[in-house]
PDB file of C-alpha atoms and ligand atoms in Angstrom:
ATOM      1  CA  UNK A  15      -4.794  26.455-101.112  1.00 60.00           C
ATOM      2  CA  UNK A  16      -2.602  27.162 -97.892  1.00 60.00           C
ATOM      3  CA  UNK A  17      -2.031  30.930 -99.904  1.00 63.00           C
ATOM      4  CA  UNK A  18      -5.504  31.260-100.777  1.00 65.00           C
ATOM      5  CA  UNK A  19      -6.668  30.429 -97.035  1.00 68.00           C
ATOM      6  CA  UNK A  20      -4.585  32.980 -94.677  1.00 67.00           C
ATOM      7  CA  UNK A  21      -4.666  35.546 -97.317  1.00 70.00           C
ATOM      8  CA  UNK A  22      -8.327  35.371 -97.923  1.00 71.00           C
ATOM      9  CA  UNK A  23      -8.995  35.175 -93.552  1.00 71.00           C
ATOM     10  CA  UNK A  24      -6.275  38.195 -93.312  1.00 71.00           C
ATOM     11  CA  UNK A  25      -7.752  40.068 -96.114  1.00 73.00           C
ATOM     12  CA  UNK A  26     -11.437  39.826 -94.257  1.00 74.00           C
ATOM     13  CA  UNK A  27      -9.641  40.258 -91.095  1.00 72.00           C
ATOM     14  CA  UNK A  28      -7.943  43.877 -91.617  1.00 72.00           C
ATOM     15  CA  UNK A  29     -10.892  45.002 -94.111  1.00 72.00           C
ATOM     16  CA  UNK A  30     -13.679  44.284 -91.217  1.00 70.00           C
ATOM     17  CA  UNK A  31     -11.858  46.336 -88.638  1.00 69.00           C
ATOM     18  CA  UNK A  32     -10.790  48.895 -90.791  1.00 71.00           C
ATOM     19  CA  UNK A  33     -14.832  49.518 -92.074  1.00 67.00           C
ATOM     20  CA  UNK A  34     -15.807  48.090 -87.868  1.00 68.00           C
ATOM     21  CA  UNK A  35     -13.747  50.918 -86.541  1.00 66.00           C
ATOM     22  CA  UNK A  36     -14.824  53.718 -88.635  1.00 59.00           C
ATOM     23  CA  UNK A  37     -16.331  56.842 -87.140  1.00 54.00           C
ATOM     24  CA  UNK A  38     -18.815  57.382 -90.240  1.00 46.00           C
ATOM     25  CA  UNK A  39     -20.515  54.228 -89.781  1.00 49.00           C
ATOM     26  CA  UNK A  40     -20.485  54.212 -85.801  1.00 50.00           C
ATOM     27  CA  UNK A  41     -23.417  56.927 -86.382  1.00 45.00           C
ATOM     28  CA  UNK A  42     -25.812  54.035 -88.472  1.00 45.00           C
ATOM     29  CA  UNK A  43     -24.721  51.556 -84.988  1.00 46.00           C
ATOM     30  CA  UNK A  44     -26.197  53.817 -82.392  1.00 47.00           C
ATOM     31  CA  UNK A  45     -29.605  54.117 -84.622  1.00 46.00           C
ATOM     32  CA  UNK A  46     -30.202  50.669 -84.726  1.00 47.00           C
ATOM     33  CA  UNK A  47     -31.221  47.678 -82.356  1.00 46.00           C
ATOM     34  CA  UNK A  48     -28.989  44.327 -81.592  1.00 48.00           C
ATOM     35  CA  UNK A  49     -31.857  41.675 -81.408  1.00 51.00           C
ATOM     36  CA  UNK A  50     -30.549  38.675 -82.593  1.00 56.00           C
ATOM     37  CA  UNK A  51     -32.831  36.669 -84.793  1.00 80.00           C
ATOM     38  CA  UNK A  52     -32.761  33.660 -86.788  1.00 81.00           C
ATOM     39  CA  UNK A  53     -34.401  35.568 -89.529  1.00 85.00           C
ATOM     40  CA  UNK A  54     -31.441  38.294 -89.756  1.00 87.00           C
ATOM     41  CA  UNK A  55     -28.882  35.720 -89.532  1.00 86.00           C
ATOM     42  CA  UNK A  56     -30.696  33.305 -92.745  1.00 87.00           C
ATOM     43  CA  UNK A  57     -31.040  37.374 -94.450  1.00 90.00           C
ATOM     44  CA  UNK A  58     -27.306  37.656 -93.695  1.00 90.00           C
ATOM     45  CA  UNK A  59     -26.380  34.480 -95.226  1.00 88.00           C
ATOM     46  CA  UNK A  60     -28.018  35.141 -98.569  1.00 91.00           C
ATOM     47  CA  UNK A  61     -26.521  38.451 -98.900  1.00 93.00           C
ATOM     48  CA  UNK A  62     -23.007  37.267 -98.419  1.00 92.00           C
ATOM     49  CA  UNK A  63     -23.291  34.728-100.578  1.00 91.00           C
ATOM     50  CA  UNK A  64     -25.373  37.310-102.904  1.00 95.00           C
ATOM     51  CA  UNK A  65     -22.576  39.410-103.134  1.00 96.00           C
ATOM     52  CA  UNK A  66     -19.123  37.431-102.925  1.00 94.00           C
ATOM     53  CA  UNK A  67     -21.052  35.370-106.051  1.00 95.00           C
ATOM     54  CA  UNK A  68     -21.099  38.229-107.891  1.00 97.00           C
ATOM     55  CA  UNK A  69     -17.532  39.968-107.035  1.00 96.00           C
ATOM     56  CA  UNK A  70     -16.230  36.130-108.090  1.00 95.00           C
ATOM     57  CA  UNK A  71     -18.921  36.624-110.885  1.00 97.00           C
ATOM     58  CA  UNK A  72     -16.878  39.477-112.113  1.00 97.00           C
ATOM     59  CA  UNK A  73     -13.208  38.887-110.959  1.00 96.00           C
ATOM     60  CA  UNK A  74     -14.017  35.968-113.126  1.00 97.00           C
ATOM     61  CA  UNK A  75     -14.692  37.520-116.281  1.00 97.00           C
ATOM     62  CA  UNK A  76     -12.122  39.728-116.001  1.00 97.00           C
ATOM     63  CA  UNK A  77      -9.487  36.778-115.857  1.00 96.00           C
ATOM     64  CA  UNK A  78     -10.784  35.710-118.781  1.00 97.00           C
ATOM     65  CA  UNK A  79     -10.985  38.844-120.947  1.00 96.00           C
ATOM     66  CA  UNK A  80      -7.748  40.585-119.529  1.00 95.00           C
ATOM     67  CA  UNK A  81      -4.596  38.876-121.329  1.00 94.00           C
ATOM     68  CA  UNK A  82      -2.620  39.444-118.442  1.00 94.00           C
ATOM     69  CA  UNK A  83      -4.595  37.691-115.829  1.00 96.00           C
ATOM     70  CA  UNK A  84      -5.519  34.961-118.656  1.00 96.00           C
ATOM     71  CA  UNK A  85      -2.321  33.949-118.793  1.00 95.00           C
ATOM     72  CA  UNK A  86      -2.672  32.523-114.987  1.00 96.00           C
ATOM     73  CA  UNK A  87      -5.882  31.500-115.185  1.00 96.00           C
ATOM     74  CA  UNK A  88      -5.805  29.267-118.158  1.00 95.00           C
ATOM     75  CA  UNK A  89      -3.652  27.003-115.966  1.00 95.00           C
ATOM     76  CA  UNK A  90      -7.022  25.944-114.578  1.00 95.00           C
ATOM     77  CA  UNK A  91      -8.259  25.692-117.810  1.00 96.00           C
ATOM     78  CA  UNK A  92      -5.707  23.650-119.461  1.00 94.00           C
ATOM     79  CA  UNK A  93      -7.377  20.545-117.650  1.00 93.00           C
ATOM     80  CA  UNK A  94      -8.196  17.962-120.671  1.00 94.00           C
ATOM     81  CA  UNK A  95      -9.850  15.596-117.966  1.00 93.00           C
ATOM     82  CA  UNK A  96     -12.188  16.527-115.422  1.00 92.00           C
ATOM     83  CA  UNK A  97     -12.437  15.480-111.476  1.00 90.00           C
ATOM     84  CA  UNK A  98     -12.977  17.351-108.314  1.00 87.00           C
ATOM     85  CA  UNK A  99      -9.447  17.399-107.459  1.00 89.00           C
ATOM     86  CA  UNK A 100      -9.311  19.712-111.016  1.00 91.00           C
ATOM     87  CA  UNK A 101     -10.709  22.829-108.650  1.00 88.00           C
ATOM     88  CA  UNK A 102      -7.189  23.199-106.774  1.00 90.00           C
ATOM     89  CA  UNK A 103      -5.450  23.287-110.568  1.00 92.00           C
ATOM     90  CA  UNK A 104      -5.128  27.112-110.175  1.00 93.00           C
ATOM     91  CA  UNK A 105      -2.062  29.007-110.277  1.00 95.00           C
ATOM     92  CA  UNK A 106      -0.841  30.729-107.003  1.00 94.00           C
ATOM     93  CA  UNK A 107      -1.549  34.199-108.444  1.00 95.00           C
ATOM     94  CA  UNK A 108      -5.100  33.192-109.571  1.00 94.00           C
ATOM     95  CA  UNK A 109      -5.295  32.041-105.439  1.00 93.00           C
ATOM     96  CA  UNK A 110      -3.846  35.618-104.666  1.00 94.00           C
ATOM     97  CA  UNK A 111      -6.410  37.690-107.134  1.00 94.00           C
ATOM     98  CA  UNK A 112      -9.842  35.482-105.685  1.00 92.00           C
ATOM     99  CA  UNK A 113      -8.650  35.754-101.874  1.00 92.00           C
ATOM    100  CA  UNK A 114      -7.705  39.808-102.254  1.00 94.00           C
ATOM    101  CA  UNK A 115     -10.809  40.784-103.966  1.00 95.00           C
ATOM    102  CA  UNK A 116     -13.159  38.073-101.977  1.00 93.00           C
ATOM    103  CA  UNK A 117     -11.326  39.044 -98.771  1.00 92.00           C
ATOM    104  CA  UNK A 118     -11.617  42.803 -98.783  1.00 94.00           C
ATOM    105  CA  UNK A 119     -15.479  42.219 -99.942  1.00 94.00           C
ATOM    106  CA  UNK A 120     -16.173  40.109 -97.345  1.00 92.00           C
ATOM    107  CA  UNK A 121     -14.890  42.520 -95.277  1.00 92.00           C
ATOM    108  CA  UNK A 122     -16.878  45.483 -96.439  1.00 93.00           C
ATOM    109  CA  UNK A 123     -19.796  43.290 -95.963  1.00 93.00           C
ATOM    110  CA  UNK A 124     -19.164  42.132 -92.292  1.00 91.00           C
ATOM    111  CA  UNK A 125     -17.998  45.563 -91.350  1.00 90.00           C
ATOM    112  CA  UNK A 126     -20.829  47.635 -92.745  1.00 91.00           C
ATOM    113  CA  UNK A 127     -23.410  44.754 -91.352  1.00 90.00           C
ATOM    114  CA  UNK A 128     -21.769  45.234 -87.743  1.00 89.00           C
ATOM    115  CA  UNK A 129     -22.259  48.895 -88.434  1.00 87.00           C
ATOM    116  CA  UNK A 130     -25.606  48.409 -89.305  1.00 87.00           C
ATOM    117  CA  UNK A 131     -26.843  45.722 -86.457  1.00 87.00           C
ATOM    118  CA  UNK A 132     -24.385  46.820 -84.074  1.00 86.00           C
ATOM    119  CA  UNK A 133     -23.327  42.783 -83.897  1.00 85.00           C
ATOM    120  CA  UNK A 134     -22.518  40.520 -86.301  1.00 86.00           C
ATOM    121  CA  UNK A 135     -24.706  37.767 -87.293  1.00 86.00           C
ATOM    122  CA  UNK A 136     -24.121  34.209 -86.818  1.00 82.00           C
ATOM    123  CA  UNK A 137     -24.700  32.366 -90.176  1.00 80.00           C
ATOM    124  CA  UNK A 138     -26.004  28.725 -90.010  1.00 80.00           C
ATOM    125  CA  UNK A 139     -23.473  26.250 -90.707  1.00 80.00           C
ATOM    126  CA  UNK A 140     -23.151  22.713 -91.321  1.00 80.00           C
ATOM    127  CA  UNK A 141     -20.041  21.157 -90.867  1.00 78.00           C
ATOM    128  CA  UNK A 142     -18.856  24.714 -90.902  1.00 76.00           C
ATOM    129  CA  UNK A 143     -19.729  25.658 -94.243  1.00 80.00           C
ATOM    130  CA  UNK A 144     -22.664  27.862 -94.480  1.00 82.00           C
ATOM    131  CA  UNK A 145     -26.407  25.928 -95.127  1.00 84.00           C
ATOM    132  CA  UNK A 146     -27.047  27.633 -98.414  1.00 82.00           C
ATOM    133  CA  UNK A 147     -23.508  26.335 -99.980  1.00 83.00           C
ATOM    134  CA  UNK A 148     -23.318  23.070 -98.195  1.00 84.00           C
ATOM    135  CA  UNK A 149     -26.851  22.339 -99.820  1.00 83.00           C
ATOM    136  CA  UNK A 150     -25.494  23.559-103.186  1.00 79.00           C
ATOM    137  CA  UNK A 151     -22.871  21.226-103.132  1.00 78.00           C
ATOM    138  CA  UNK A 152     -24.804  18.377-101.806  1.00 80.00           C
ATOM    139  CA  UNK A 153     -27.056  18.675-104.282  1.00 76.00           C
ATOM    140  CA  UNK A 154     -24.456  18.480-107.266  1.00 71.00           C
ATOM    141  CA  UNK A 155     -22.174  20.850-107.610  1.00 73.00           C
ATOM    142  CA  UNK A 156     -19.458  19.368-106.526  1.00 80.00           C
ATOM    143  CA  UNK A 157     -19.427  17.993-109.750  1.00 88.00           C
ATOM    144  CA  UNK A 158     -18.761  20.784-112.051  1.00 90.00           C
ATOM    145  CA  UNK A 159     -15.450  19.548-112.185  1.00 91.00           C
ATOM    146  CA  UNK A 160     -16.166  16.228-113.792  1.00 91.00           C
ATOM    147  CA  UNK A 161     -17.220  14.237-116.686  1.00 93.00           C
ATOM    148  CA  UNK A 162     -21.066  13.934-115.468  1.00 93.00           C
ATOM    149  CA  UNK A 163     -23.713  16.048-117.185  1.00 93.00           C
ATOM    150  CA  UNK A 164     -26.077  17.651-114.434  1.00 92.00           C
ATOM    151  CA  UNK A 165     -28.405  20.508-115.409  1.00 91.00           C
ATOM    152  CA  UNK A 166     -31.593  21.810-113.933  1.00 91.00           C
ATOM    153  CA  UNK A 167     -34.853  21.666-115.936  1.00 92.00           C
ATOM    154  CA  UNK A 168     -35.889  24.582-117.962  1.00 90.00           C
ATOM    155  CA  UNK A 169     -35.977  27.979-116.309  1.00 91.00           C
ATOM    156  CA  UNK A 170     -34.053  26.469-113.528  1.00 92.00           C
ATOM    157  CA  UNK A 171     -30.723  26.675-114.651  1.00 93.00           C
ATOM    158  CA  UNK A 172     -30.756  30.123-115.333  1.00 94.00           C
ATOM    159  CA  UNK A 173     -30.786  30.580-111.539  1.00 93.00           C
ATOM    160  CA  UNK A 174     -28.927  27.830-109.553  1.00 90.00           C
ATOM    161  CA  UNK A 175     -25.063  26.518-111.188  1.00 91.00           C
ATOM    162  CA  UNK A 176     -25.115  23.024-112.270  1.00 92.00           C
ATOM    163  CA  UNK A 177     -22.228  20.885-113.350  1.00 94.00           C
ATOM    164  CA  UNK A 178     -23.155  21.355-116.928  1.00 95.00           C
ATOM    165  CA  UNK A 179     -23.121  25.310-116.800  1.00 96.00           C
ATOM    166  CA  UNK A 180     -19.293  25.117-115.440  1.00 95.00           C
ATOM    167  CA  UNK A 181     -18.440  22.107-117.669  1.00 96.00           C
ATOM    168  CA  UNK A 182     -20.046  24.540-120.591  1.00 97.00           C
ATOM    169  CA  UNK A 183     -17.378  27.226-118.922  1.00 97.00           C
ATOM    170  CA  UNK A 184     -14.107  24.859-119.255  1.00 97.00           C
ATOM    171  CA  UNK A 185     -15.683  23.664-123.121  1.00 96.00           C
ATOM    172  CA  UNK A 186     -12.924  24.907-125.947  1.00 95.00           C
ATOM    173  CA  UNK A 187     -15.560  24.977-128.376  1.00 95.00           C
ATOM    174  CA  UNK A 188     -16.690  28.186-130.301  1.00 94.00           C
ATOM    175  CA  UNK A 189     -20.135  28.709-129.150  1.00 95.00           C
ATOM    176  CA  UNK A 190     -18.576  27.814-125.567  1.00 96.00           C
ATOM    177  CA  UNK A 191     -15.651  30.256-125.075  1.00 95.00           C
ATOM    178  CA  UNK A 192     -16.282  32.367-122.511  1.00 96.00           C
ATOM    179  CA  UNK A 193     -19.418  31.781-121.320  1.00 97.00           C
ATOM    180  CA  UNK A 194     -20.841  30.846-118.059  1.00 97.00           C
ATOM    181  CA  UNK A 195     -18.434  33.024-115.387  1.00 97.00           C
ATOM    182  CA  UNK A 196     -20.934  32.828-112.753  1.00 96.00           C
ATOM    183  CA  UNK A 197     -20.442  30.158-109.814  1.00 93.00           C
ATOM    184  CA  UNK A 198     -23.289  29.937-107.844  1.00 92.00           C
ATOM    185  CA  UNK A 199     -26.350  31.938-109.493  1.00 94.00           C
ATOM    186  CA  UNK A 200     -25.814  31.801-113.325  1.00 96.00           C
ATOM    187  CA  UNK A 201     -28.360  34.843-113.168  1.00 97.00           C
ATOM    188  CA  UNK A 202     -25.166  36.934-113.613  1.00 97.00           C
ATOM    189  CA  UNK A 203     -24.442  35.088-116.676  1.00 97.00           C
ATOM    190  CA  UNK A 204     -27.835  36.016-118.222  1.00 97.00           C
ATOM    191  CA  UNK A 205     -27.467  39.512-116.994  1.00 97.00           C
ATOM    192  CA  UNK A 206     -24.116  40.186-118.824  1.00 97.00           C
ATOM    193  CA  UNK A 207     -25.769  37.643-122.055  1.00 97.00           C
ATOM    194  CA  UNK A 208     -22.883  35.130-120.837  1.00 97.00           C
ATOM    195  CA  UNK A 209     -24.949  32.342-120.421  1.00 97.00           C
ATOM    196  CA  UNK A 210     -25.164  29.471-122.044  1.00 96.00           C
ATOM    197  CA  UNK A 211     -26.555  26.125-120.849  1.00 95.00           C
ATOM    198  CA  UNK A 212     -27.216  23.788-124.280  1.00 94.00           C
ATOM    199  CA  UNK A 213     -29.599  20.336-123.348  1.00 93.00           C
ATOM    200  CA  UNK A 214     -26.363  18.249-123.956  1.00 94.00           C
ATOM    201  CA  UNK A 215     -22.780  17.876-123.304  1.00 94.00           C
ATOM    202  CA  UNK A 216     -22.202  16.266-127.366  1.00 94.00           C
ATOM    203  CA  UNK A 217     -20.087  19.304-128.250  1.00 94.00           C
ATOM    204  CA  UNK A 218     -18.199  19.530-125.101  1.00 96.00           C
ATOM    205  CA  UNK A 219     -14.231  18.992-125.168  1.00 95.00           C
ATOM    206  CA  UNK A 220     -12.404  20.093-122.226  1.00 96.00           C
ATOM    207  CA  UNK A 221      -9.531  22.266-122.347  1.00 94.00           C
ATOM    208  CA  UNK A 222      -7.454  25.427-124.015  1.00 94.00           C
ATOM    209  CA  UNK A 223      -7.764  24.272-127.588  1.00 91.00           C
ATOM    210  CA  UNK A 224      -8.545  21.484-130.031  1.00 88.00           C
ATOM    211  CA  UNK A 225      -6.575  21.760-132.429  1.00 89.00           C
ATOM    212  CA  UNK A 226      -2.808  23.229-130.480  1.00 88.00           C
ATOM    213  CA  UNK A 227      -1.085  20.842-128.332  1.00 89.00           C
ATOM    214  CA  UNK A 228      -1.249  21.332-124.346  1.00 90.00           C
ATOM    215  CA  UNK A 229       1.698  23.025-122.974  1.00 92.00           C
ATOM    216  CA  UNK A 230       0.755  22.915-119.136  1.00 92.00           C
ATOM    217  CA  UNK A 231       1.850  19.114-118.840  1.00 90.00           C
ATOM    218  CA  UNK A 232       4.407  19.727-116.354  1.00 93.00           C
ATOM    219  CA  UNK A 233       4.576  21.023-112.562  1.00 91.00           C
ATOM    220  CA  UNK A 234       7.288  23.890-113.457  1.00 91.00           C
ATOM    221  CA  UNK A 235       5.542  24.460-117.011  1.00 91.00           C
ATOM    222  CA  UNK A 236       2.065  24.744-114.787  1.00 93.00           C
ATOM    223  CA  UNK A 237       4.280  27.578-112.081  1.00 95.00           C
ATOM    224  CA  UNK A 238       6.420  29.002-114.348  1.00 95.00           C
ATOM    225  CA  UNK A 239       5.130  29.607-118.119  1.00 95.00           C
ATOM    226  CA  UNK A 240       2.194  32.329-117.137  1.00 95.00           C
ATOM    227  CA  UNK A 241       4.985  34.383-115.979  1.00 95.00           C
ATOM    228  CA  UNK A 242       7.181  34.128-119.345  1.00 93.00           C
ATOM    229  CA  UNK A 243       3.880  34.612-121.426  1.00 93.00           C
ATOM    230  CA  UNK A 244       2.053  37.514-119.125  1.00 92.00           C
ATOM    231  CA  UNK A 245       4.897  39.517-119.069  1.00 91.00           C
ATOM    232  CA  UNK A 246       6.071  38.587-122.707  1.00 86.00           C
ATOM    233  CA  UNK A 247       4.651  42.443-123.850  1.00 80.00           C
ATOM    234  CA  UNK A 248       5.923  44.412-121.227  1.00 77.00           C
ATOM    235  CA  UNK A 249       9.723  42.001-121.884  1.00 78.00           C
ATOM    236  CA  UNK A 250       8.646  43.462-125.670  1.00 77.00           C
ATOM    237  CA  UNK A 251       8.268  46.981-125.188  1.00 78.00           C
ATOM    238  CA  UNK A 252      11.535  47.078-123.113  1.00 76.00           C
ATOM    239  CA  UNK A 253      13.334  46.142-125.944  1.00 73.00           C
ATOM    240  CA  UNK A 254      15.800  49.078-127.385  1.00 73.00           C
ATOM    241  CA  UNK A 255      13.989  50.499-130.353  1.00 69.00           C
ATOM    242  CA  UNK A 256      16.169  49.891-133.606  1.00 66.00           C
ATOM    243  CA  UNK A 257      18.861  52.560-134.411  1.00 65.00           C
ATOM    244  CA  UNK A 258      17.250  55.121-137.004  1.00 56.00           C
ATOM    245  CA  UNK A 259      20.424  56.563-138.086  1.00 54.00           C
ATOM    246  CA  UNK A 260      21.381  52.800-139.153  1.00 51.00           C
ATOM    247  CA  UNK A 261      17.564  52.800-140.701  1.00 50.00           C
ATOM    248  CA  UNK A 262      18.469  56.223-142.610  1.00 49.00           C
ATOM    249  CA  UNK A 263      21.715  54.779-143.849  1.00 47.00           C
ATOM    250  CA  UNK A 264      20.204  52.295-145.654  1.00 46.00           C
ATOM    251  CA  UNK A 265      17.257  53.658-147.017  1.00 44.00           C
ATOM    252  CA  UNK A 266      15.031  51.796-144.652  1.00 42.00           C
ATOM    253  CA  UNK A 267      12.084  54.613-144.037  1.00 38.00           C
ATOM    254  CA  UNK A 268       8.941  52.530-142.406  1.00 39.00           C
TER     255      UNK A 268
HETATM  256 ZN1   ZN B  70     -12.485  30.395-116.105  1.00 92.44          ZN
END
């Protein structure tokens, strides 16, 4: 968490000032007016949210369907038993991919909205959090990560993330496997025909499999494994090739 924090507030930091301080976009600031209003600011708000969803839409999917970043991600998945305290079960490179790729978007998206406005919007907070994710949560989802089945009605929960669309996301059965990437707006999930949100939880089983054993049981197996498995194929193709005169010698020819 403590890596995920100051690299994500760095990453936003540097990335703002760099796209802030850029000549190009200085041009859009001096054709554009600085009123503050409450309108901009709720506009702002929805955009960044618009936007980092779908960057950790995608960064998502991609830890799921590149082997390499799998191996560190399935540390989160490994979980057999859900609570809350199940979202900080995430390896420190899984921290280190979200807060790089959330960080420099955020920054693109403050620094291009300064460039635009020529200031940057306050977004409303509560409890500094901002509105439109401190409802969210309030109004269930911090309890993806649990044993409690919450969907929205119909229609519904193709467009707001529920507890059962992320429970349907840690599922290890079939029809289950990666599906629902999205955090926020499953929309992205029915976009990239992702989504799936069944009426109940009966074939749910959290987890990596059913039928292997879990490996992650341990605090150095949870750290250290990913490593030995992610960089198992590069280890592989390092490996001498075997000696073909040897092979010639005796008769071996494949
Ligand atoms: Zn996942």
């Amino acid at each position: 968490m403590l890596i995920y924090s100051s690299l994500l507030t760095g990453t936003i930091d540097l990335t703002f000032k760099l796209i802030a301080n850029s000549d190009v976009l200085t041009v859009l600031t001096s054709q554009t007016g600085t009123n503050y209003s409450v309108t901009v600011a709720a506009l702002y708000m929805l955009m960044m949210v618009l936007v980092l969803d779908f960057v950790s839409f995608f960064i998502h999917m991609l830890q799921h369907r590149i082997p390499f970043l799998w191996e560190f991600h399935k540390v989160h998945h490994s979980a057999e038993v859900m609570h809350p305290l199940t979202n900080y079960r995430e390896h420190p490179v899984d921290n280190i991919v979200y807060a790089l790729t959330n960080g420099t978007t955020a920054g693109i998206f403050m620094g291009l909205s300064y460039a635009l406005l020529g200031y940057l919007p306050s977004m409303p907070v509560l409890l500094g959090v901002p509105i439109l994710i401190f409802m969210f949560n309030l109004l269930g989802y911090n309890l993806r990560h649990s044993h409690i089945w919450l969907r929205w009605p119909g229609k519904l929960a193709m467009v707001f993330g529920s507890p059962a669309h992320h429970q349907i996301h840690h599922s290890c059965h079939p029809d289950h496997i990666d599906k629902n990437f999205a955090f926020v707006f499953p929309i992205w999930d029915v976009l990239f025909k992702t989504y799936e949100v069944p009426q109940t939880n009966k074939d749910v089983h959290f987890g990596i499999s059913r039928t292997k054993p879990n490996i992650y049981t341990s605090c150095m197996g949870l750290y250290l494994l990913p490593f030995k498995f992610a960089f198992k194929p590069v280890l592989r193709c390092l490996k001498p090739a075997p000696n073909k005169a040897t092979d010639k010698k005796t008769g071996d020819s494949h």
